[in-house]
Tab-separated table of C-alpha atoms in Angstrom:
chain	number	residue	atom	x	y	z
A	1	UNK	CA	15.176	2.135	10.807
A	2	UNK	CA	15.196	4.167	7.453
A	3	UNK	CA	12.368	3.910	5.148
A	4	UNK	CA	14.925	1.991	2.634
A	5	UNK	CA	16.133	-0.700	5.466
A	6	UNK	CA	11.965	-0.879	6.264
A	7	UNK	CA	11.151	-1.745	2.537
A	8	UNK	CA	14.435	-4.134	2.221
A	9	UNK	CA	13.163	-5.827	5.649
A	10	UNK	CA	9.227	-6.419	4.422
A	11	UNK	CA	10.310	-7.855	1.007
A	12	UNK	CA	12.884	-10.461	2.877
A	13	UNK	CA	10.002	-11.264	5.669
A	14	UNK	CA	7.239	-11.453	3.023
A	15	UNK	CA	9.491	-13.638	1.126
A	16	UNK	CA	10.620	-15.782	3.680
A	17	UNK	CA	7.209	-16.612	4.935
A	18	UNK	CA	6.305	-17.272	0.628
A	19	UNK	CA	8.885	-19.314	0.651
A	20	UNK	CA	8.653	-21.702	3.002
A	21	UNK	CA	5.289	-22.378	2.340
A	22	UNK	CA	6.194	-23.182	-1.551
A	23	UNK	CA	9.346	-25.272	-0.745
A	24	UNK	CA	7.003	-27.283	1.934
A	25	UNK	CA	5.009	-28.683	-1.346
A	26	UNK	CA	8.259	-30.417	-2.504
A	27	UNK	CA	9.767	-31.681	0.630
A	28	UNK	CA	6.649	-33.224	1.918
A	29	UNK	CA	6.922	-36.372	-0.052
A	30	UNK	CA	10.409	-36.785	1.104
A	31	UNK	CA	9.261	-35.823	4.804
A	32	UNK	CA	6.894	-38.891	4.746
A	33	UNK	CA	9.092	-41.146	3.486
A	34	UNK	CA	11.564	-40.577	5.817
A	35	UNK	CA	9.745	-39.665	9.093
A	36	UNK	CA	7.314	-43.113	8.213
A	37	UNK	CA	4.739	-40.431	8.429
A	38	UNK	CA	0.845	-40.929	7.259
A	39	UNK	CA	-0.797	-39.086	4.686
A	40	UNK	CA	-2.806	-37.662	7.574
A	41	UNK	CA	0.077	-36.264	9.337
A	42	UNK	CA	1.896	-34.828	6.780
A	43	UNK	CA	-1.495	-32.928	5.667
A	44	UNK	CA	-1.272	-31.520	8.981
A	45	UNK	CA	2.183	-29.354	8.851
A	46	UNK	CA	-0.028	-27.350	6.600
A	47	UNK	CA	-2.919	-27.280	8.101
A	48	UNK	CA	-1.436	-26.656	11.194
A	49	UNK	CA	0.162	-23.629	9.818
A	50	UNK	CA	-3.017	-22.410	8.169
A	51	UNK	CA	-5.003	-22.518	11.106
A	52	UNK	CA	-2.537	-21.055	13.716
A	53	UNK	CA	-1.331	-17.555	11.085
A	54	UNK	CA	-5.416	-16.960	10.024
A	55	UNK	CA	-6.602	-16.947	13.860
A	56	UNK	CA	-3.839	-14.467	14.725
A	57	UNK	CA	-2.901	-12.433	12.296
A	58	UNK	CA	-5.176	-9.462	12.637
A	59	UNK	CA	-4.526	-9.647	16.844
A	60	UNK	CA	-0.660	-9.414	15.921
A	61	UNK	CA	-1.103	-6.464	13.278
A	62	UNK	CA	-2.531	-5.024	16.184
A	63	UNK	CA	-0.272	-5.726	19.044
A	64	UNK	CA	2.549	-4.059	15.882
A	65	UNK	CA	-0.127	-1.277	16.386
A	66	UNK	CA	0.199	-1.012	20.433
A	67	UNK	CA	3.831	-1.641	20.319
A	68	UNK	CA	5.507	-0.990	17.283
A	69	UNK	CA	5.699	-2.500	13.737
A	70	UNK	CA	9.725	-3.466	13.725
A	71	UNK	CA	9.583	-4.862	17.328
A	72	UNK	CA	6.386	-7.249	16.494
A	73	UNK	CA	8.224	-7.846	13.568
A	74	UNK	CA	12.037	-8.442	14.684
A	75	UNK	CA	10.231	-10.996	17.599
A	76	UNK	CA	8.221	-12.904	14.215
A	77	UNK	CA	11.127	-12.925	12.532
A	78	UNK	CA	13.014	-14.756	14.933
A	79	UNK	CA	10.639	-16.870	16.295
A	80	UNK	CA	10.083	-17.941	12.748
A	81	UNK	CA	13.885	-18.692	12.017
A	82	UNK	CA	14.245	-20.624	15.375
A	83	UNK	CA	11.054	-22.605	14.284
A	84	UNK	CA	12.821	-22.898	11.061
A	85	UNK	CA	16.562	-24.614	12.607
A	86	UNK	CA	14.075	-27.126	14.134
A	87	UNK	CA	13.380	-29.095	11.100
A	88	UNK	CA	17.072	-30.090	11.300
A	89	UNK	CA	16.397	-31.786	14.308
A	90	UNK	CA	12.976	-32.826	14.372
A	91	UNK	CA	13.013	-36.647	15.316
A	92	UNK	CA	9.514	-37.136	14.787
A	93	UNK	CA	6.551	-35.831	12.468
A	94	UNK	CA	5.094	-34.988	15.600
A	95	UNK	CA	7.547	-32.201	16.191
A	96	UNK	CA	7.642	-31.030	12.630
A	97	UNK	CA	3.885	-30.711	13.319
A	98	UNK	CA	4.542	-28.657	16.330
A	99	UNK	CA	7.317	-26.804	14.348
A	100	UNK	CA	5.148	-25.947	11.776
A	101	UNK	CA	1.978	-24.444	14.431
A	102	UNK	CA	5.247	-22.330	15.932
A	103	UNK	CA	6.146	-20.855	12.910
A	104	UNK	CA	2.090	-20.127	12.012
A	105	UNK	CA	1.947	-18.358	15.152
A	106	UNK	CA	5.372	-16.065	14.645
A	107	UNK	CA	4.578	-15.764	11.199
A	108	UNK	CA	0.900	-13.930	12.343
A	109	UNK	CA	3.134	-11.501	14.172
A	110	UNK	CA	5.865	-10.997	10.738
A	111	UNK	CA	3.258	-11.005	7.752
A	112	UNK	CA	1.134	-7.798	8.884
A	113	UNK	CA	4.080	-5.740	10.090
A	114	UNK	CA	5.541	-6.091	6.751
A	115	UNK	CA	3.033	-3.534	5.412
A	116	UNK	CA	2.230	-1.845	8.815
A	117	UNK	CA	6.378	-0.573	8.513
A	118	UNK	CA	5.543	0.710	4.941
A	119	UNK	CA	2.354	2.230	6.367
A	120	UNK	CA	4.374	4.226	8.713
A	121	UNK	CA	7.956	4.481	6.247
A	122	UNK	CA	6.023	5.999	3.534
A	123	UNK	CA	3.268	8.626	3.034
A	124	UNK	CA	0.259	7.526	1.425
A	125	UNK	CA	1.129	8.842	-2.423
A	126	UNK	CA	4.454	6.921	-2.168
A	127	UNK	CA	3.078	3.296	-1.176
A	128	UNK	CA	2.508	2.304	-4.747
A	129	UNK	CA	5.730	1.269	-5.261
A	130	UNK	CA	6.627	-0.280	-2.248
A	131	UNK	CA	4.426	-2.839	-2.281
A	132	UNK	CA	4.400	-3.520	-5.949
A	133	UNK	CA	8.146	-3.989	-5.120
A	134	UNK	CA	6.801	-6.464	-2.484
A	135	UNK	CA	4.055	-8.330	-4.565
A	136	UNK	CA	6.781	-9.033	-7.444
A	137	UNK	CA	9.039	-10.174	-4.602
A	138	UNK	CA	6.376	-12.853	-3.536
A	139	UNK	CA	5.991	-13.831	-6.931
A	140	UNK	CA	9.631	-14.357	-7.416
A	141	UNK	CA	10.048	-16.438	-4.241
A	142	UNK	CA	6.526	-18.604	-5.288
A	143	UNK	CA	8.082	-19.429	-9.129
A	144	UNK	CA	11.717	-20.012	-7.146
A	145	UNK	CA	10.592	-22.101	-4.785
A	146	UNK	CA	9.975	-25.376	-6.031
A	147	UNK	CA	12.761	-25.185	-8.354
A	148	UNK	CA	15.165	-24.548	-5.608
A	149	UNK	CA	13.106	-27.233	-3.318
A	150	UNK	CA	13.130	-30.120	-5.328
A	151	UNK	CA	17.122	-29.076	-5.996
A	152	UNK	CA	17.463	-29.759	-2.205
A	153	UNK	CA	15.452	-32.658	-1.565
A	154	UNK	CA	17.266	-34.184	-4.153
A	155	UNK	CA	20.824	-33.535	-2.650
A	156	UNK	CA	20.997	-33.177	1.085
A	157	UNK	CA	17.538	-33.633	1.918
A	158	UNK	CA	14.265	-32.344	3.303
A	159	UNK	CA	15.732	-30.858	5.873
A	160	UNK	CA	17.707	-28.578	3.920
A	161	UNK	CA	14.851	-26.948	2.313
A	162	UNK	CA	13.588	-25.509	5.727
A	163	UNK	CA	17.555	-24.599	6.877
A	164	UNK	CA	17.458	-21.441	3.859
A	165	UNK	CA	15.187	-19.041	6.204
A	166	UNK	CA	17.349	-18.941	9.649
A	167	UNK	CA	19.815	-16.688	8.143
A	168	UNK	CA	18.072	-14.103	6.732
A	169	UNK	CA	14.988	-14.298	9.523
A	170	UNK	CA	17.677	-14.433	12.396
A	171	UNK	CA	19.477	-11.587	10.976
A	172	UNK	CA	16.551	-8.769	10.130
A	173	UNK	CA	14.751	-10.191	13.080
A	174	UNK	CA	18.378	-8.951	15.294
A	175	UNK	CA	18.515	-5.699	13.644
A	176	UNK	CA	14.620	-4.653	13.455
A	177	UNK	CA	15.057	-5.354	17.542
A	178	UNK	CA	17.904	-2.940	17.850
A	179	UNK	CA	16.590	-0.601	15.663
A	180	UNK	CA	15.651	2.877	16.755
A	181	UNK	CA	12.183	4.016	15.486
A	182	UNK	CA	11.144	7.372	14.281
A	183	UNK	CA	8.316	7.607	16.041
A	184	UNK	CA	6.821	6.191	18.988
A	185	UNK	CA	3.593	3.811	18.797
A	186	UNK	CA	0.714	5.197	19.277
A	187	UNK	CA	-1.440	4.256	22.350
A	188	UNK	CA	-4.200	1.660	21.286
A	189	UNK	CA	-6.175	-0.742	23.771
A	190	UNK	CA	-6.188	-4.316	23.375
A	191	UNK	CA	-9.456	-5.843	22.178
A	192	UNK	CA	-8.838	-9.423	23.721
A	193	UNK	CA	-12.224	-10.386	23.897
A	194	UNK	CA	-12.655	-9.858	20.055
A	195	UNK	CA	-9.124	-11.254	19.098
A	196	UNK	CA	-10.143	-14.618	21.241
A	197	UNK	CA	-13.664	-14.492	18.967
A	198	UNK	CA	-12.135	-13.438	15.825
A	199	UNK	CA	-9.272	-16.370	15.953
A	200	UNK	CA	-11.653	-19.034	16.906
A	201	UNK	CA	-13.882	-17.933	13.506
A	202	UNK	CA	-10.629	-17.969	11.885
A	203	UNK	CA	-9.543	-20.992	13.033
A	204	UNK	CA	-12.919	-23.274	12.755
A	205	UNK	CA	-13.242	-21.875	9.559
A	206	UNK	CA	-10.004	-23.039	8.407
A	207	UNK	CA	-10.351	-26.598	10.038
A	208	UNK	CA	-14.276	-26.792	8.273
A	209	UNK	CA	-11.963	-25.685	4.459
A	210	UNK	CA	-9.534	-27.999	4.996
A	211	UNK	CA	-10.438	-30.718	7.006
A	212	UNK	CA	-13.506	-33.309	5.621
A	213	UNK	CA	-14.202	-34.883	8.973
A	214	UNK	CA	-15.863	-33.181	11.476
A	215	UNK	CA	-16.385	-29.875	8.832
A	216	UNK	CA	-19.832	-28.717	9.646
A	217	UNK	CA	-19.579	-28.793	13.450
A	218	UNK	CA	-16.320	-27.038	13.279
A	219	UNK	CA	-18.224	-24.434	10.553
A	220	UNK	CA	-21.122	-24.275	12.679
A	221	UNK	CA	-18.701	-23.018	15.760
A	222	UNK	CA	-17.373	-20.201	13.357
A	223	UNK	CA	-21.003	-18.980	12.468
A	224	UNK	CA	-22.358	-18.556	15.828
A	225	UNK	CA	-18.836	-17.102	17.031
A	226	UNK	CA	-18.507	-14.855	14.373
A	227	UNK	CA	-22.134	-13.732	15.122
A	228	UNK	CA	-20.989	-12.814	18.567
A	229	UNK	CA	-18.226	-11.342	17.003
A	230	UNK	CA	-20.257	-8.703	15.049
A	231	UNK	CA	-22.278	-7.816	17.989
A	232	UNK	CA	-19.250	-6.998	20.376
A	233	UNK	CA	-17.600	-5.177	17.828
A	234	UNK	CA	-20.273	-3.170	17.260
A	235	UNK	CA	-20.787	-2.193	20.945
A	236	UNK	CA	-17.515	-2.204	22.139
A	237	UNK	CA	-15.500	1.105	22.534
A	238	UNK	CA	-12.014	-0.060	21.664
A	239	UNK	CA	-12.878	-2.739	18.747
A	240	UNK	CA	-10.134	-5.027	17.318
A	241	UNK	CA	-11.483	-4.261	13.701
A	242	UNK	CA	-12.088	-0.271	13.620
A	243	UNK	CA	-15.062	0.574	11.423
A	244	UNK	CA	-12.996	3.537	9.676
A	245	UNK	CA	-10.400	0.568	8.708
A	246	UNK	CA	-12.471	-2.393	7.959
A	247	UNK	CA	-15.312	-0.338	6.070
A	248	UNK	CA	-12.726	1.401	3.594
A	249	UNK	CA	-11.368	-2.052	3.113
A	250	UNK	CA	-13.844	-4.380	2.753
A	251	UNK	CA	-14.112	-4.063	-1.163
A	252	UNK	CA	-10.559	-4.506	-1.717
A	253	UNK	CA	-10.329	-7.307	0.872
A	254	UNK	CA	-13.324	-9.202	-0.838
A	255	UNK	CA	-11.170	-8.803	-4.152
A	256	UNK	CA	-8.099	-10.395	-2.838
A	257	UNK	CA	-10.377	-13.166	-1.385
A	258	UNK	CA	-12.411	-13.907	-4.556
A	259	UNK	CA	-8.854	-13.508	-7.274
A	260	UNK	CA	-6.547	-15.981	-4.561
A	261	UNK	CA	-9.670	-18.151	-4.374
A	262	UNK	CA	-10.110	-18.682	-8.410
A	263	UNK	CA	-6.370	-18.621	-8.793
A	264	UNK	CA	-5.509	-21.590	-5.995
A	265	UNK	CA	-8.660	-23.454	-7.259
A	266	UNK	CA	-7.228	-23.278	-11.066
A	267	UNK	CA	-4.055	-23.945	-10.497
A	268	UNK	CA	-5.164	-27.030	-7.850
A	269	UNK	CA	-7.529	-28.416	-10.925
A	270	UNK	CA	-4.743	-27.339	-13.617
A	271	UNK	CA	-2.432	-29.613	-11.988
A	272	UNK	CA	-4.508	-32.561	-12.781
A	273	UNK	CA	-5.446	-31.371	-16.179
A	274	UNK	CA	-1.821	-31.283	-16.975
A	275	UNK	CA	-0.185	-34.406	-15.309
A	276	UNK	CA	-3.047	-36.702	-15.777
A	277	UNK	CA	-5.087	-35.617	-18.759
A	278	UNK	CA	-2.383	-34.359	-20.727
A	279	UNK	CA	0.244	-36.807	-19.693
A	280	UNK	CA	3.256	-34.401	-18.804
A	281	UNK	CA	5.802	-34.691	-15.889
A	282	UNK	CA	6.153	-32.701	-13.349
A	283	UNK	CA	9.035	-30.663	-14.615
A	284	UNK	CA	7.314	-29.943	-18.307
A	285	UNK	CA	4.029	-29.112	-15.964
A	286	UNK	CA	6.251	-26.773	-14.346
A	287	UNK	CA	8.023	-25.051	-17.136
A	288	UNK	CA	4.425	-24.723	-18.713
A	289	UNK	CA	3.015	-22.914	-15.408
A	290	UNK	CA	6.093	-20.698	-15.150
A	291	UNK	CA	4.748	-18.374	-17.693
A	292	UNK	CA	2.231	-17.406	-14.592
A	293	UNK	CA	5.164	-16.227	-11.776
A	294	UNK	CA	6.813	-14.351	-15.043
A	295	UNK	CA	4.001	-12.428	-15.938
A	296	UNK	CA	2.764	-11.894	-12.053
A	297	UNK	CA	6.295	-10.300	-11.494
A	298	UNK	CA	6.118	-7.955	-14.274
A	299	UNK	CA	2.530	-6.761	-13.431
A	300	UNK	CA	3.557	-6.211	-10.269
A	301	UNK	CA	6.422	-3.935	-11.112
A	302	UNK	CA	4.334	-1.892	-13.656
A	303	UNK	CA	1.356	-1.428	-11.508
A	304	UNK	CA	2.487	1.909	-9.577
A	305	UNK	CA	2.192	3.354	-13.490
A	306	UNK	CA	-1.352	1.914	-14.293
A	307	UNK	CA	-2.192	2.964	-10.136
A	308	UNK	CA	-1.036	6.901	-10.810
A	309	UNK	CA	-2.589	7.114	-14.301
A	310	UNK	CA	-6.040	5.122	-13.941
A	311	UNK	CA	-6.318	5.024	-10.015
A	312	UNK	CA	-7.021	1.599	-7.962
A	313	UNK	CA	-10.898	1.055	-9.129
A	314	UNK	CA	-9.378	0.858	-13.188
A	315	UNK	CA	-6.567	-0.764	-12.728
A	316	UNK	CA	-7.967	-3.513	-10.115
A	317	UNK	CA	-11.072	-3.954	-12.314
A	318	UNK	CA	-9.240	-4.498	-15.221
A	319	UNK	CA	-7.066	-6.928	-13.675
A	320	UNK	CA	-9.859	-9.114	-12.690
A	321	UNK	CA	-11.110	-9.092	-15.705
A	322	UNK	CA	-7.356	-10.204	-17.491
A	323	UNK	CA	-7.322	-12.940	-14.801
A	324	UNK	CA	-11.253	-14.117	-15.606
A	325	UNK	CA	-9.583	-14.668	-19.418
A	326	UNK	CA	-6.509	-16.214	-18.402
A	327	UNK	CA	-9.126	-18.951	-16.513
A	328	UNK	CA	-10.879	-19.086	-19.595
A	329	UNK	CA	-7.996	-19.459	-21.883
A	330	UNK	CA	-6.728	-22.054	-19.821
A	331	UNK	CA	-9.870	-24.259	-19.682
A	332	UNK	CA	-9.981	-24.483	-23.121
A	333	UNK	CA	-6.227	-24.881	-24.011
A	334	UNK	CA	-4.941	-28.483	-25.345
A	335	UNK	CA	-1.637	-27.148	-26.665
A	336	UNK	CA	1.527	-25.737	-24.742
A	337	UNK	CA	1.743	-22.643	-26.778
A	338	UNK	CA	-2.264	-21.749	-25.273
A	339	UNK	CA	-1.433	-23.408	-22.211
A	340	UNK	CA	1.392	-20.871	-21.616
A	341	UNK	CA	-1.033	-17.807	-22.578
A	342	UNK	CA	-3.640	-18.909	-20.281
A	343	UNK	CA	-1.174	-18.656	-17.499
A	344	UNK	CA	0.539	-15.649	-18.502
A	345	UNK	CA	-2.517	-14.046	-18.456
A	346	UNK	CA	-3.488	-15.553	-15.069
A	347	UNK	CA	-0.416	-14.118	-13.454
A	348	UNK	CA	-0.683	-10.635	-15.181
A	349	UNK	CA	-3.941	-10.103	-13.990
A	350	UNK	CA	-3.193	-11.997	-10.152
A	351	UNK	CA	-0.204	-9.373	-10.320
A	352	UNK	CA	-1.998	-6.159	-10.713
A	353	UNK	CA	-5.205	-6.932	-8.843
A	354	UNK	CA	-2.954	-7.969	-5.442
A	355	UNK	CA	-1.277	-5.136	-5.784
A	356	UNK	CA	-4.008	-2.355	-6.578
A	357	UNK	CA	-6.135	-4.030	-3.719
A	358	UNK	CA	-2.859	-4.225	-0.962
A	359	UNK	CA	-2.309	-0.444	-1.872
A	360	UNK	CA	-6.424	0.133	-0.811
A	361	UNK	CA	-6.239	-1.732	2.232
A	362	UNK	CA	-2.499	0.044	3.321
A	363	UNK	CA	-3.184	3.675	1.844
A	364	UNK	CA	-6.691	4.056	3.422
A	365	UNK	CA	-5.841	2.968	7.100
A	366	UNK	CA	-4.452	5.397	9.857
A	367	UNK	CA	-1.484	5.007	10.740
A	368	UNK	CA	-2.314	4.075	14.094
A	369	UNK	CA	-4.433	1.012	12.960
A	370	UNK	CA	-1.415	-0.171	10.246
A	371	UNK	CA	-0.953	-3.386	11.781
A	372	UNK	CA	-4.519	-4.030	11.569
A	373	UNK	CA	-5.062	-3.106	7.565
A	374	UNK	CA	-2.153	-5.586	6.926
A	375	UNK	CA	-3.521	-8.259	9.488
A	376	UNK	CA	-6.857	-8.032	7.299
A	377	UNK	CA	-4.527	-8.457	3.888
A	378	UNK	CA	-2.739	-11.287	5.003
A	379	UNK	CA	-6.084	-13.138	6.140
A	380	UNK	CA	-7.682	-12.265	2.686
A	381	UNK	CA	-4.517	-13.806	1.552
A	382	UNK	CA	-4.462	-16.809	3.502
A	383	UNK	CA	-7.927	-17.612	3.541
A	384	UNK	CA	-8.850	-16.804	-0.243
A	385	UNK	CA	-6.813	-20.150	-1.248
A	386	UNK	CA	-7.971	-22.547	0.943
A	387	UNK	CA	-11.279	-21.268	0.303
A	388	UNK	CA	-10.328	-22.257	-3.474
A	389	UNK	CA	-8.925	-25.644	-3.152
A	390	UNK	CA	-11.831	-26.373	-1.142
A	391	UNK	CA	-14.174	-25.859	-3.906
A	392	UNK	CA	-12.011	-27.484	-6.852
A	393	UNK	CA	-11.628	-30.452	-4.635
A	394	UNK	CA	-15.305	-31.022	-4.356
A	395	UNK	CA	-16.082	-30.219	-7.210
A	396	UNK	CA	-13.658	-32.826	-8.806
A	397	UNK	CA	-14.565	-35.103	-6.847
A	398	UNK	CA	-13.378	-37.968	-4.764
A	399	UNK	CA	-11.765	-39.314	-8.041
A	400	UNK	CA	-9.969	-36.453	-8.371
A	401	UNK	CA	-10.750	-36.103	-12.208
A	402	UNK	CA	-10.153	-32.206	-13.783
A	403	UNK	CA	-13.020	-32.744	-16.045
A	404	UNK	CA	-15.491	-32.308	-13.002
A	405	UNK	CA	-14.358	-28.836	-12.204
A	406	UNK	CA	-16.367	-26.735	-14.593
A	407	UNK	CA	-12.647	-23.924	-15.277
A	408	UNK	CA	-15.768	-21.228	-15.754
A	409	UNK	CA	-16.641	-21.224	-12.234
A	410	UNK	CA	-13.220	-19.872	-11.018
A	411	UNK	CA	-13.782	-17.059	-13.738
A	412	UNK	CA	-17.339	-16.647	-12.624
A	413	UNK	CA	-15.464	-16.200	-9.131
A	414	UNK	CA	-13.513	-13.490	-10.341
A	415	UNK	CA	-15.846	-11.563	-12.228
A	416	UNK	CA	-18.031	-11.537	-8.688
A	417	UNK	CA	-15.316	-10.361	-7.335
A	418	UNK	CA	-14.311	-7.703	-10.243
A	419	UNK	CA	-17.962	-5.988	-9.428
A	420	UNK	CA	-16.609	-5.088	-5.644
A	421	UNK	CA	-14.227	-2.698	-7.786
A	422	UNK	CA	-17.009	0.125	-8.515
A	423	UNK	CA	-16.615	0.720	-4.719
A	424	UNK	CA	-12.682	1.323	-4.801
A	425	UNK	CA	-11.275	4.714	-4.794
A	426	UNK	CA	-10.961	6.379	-8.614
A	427	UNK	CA	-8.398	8.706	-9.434
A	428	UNK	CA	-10.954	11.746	-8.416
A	429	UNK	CA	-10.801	10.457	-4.916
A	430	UNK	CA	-7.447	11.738	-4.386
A	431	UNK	CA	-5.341	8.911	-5.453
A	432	UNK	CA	-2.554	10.376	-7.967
A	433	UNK	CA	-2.339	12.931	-5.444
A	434	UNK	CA	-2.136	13.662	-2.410
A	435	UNK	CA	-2.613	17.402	-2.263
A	436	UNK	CA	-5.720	16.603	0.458
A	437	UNK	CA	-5.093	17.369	4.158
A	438	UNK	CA	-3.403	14.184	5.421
A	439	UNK	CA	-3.645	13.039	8.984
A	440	UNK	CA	0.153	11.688	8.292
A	441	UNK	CA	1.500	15.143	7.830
A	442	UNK	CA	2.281	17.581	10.266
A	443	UNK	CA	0.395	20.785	10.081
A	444	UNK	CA	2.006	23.875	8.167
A	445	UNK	CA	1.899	26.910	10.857
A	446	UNK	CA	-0.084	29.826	9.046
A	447	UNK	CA	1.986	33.017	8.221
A	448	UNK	CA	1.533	36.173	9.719
């Protein structure tokens, strides 16, 4: 598969997986009604979802690792479609339940090859625009989404909504299968004893986020397992998490975590603030927010600029520091005109810092541990959020009033996180360039 077919097939199976998870928001009303469904239940075809991608996607970025990107990704890809057709069938919000763990599990094989294929596609001083093509992409689908959801359930149903992936996830998942690849995968032992610890950390620590009954014995599993998790890492000779990958990444992972965080608990808390304290509908809420997917789409596109001029540590500070003022802006707004700049500036600033961060955690990993860099993305991406909702929600309150979610603790959030950017890569650590000696390169022959 050529490297333009590789980029066309991570933006469609980033998308897809966006997506769906945007569209779900609209449909489950409609699901409820119709399926004579609890709250409860319908809770659980996302937390289901949560649960099952964050406890596996690092193990599938590294079974892409052991045997190859575009096959771990044609199998998530249709896995994820089939899941998908289900939902027209479902009889019960039992299955949709089931459906929905299915497609978690396929989509933990999909997300990280996404950017392990780039990883491989692209040398390391062309990745910038890639996956800024890939981060506007994701924006796109998450301002689309509703729109094109609540167009559905309205006309033919919920049912629809879920029928718009099997097409495209049936069809890339086909030809990344029959695809022939470049280059053969490199040979890398499975760490099952650490993927079995690492998913059950994952996974309690999901459930304890997400789940109020039962949260500190489920939170109490994931600290003592992800204490055992640490210690066999650090003695085993084949780890699932590779210090040279993790260690690189850490700073830039603990940015996406901190910026999804603040930007899932704002928007949660803004949602209030502007249905219930400010008295608009859902579709003026809407068009108010949209400002936010705009801007995130634009950042994204001009980010491989401010990345070759100012290098990842600028350019991802900075951006943390545009999305602390969008929070601020926001929490002080009363009119549309300011509510639109507050979330312009949110999305700006979400834009640039997922993109500077997602080219740290790519660029700086082997090639040979690719699936295991974007595993660790799409877990700071995954988990980041729920982490955020978790906080505005107790920090409104059972009553579910905005006014007890101080907005300056989201931006305090950020700001944290913006410090982690000092320990990014600057421009003098070989970043416009890449004139270095690259393991990715084959070496020149010396002339005689």
């Amino acid at each position: 598969m050529n490297a333009r077919l590789t980029l066309v097939s991570s933006v469609v199976g980033a998308v897809v997986v966006a997506f769906d998870g945007t569209v779900l928001t609209v449909a489950q009303p409609a699901l409820r009604h119709d399926l004579g469904a609890s709250f409860t239940q319908v809770q659980w075809t996302s937390t289901g979802y949560l649960i099952a991608v964050a406890a596996l996607l690092v193990f599938g970025g590294r079974l892409g690792d052991r045997y190859g990107h575009h096959r771990l990704f044609g199998v998530g890809m249709l896995g994820f479609g089939a899941a998908s057709a289900g939902f027209a069938v479902a009889p019960g919000v039992g299955w949709v339940i089931g459906l929905r763990v299915a497609q978690g599990v396929f989509g933990a094989l999909l997300q990280p090859a996404t950017l392990g294929m780039l990883r491989a596609a692209y040398p390391p001083d062309r990745l910038r625009t890639p996956i800024a093509v890939r981060t506007a992409s994701i924006g796109a689908a998450a301002a689309l989404g509703p729109l094109v959801g609540g167009a559905l359930v309205a006309g033919p149903g919920w049912r629809a909504v879920f029928l718009l992936n099997v097409v495209p996830a049936l069809v890339l998942g086909a030809l990344a299968l029959t695809a022939r690849q470049r280059h053969a995968a490199p040979p890398v032992r499975l760490d099952l004893p650490g993927a079995l610890l690492l998913a059950v950390t994952l996974a309690c620590l999901v459930h304890a986020l997400v789940v109020s009954p039962g949260w500190a014995l489920t939170a109490a599993v994931a600290c003592v397992t992800g204490a055992v998790l640490v210690r066999h890492e650090r003695r085993t000779a084949h780890p699932l998490l590779p210090a040279r990958v993790a260690g690189p990444a850490a700073p830039a992972l603990g940015m996406l975590v901190t910026a999804s965080a603040a930007l899932s608990g704002t928007l949660f808390a803004g949602t209030f603030l502007l249905q219930g304290v400010l008295g608009m509908d859902a579709f003026r809420s809407a068009l108010t927010s949209l400002p936010l997917a705009v801007l995130m789409v634009a950042a994204a596109a001009t980010s491989p600029v401010l990345l070759r001029r100012a290098g990842s540590r600028r350019t991802a500070s900075g951006a943390m520091a545009v999305l602390a003022a969008g929070i601020l802006v926001l929490s002080q707004a009363t009119s549309t005109p300011a509510l639109c700049a507050g979330f312009a500036l949110i999305g700006a600033g979400f834009g640039a810092v997922m993109t500077a961060a997602t080219h740290v955690v790519v660029r700086q990993a082997p090639v040979e541990s690719a699936g295991v860099a974007g595993g660790l993305q799409q877990t700071a991406m995954n988990v980041g959020p729920v982490l955020g909702v978790a906080v505005a929600t107790a920090l409104m309150g059972n009553d579910g009033d905005p006014a007890g979610l101080p907005m300056a603790a989201p931006a305090v959030l950020v700001l944290a996180g913006a410090c982690l950017g000092r320990l990014l890569p600057g421009p003098g650590d070989g970043e416009r360039n890449d004139h270095r000696r690259s393991e990715d390169r084959p070496a020149v022959p010396e002339r005689r």
